[in-house]
Short mmCIF file of C-alpha atoms and ligand atoms in Angstrom, two decimals:
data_model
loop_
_atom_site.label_atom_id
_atom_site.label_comp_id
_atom_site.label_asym_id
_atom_site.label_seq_id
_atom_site.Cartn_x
_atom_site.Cartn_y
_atom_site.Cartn_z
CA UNK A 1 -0.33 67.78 43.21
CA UNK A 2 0.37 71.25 41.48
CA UNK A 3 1.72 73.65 44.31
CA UNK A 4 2.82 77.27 43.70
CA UNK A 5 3.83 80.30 46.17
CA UNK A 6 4.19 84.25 45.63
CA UNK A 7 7.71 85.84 45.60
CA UNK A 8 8.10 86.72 49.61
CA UNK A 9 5.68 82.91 50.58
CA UNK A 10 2.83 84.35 52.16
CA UNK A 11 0.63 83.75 49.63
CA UNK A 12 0.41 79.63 48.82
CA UNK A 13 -2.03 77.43 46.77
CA UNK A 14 -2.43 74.18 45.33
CA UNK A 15 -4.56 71.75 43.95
CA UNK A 16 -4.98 68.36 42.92
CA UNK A 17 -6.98 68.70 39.99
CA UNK A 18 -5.19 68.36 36.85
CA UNK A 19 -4.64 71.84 35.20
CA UNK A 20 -6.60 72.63 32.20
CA UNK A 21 -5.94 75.27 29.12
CA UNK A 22 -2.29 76.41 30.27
CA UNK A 23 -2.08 79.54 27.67
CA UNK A 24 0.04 82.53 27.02
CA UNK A 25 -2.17 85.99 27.60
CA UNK A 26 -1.03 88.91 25.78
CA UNK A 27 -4.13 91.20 26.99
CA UNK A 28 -3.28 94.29 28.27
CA UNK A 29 -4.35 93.62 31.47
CA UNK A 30 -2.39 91.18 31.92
CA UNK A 31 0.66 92.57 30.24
CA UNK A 32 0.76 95.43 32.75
CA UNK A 33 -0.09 93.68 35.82
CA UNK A 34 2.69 91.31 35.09
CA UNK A 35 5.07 93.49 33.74
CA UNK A 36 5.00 91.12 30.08
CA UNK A 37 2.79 88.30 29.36
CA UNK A 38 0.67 86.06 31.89
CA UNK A 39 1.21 82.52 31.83
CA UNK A 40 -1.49 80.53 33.56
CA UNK A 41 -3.49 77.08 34.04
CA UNK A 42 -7.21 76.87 34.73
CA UNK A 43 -9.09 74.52 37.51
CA UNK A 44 -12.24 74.17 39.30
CA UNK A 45 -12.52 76.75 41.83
CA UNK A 46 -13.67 74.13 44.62
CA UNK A 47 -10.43 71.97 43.82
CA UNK A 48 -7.98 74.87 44.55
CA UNK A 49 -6.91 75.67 48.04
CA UNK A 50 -5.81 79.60 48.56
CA UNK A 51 -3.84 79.97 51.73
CA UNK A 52 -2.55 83.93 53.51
CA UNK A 53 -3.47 87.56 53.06
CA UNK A 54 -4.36 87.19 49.34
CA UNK A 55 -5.40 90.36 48.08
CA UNK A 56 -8.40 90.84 44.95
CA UNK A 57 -8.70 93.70 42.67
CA UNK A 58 -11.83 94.01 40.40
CA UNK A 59 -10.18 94.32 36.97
CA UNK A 60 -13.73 94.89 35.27
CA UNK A 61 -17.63 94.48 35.81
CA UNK A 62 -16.94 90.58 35.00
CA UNK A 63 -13.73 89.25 36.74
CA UNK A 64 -11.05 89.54 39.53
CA UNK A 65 -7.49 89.56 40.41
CA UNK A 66 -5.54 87.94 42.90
CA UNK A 67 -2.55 88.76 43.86
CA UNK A 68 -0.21 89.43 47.47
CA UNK A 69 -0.31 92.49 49.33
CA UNK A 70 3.13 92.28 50.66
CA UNK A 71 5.41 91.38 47.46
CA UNK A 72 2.76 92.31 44.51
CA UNK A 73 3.06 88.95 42.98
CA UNK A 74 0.12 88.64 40.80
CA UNK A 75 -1.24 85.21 41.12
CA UNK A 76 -4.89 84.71 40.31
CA UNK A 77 -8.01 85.37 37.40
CA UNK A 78 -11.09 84.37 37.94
CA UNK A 79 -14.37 85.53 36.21
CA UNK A 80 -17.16 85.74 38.79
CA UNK A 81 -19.99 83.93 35.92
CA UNK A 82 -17.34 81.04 35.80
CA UNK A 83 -16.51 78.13 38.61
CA UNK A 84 -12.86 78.11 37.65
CA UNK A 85 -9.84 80.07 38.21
CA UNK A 86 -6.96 80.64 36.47
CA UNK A 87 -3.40 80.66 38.25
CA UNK A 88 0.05 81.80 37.40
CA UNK A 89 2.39 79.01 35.94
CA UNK A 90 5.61 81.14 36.83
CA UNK A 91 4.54 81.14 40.88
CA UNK A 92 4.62 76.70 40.36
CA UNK A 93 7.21 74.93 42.11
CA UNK A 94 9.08 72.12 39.62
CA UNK A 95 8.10 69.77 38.10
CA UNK A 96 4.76 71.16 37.10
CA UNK A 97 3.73 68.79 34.36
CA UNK A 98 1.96 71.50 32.45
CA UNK A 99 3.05 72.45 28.86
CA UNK A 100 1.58 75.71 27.04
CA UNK A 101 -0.80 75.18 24.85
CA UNK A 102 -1.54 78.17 23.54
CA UNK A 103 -1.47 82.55 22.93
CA UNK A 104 -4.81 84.12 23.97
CA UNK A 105 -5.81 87.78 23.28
CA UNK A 106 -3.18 88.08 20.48
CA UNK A 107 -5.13 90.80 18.97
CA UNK A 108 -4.64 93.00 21.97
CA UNK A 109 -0.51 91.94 22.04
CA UNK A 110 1.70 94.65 22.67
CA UNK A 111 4.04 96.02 19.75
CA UNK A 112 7.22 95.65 21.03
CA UNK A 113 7.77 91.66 20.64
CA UNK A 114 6.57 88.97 18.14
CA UNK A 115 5.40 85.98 18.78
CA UNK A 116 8.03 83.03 17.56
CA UNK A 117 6.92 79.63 18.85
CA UNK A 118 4.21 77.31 16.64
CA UNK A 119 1.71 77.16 19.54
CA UNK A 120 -2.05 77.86 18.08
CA UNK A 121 -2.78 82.12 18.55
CA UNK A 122 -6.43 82.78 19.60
CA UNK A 123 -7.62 86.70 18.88
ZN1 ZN B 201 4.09 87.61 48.59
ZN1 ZN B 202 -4.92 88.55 29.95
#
């Protein structure tokens, strides 16, 4: 069972579904919604149970954003042409049993860092 919360615990979700393409974003979007980089884990939207006030915000024509209303913790992606979802790996409680895999939207990476580890680097 992956679980995970938001900062103040209003917001919870898990799943039992073994989490798939655990990546590091480095889109924009994502950089300024999370304040760096976004770390998440994809499943099936049917296998993952949302529970509280959870919050969306249409990022674009194509896909959403989840996150809590009351401490801002940004949580969820999900792409309304897709049946999965993509969740934060830094809201998981230990031991998650995931292990990056990859960087994902290098090409839109912010200037101000490098990226240092050997994991694969999609555009
Ligand atoms: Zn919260
Ligand atoms: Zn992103």
């Amino acid at each position: 069972m992956t679980r995970g919360h938001c900062l103040c615990g209003a917001i919870r979700f898990e799943t039992e579904a073994s989490p798939q393409a655990a990546s590091v974003c480095h889109c924009s979007q994502c950089r300024r919604q999370s304040g760096h980089l976004w770390a998440s884990a994809t499943v099936s939207k049917a296998t993952l149970t949302i529970s509280g006030p959870i919050k969306w915000f249409d990022s674009s024509k194509t896909a959403q954003r989840g996150f809590c209303p009351t401490c801002g913790t940004f949580l969820f992606w999900h792409a309304h042409a897709e049946d999965t979802i993509s969740f934060s790996l830094g809201a998981l409680e230990n031991p998650t049993g995931i292990t990056l895999e990859k960087h994902i939207f290098c090409d839109d990476k912010g200037d101000y860092y490098e990226i240092t580890d050997a994991l694969p680097q999609k555009a």
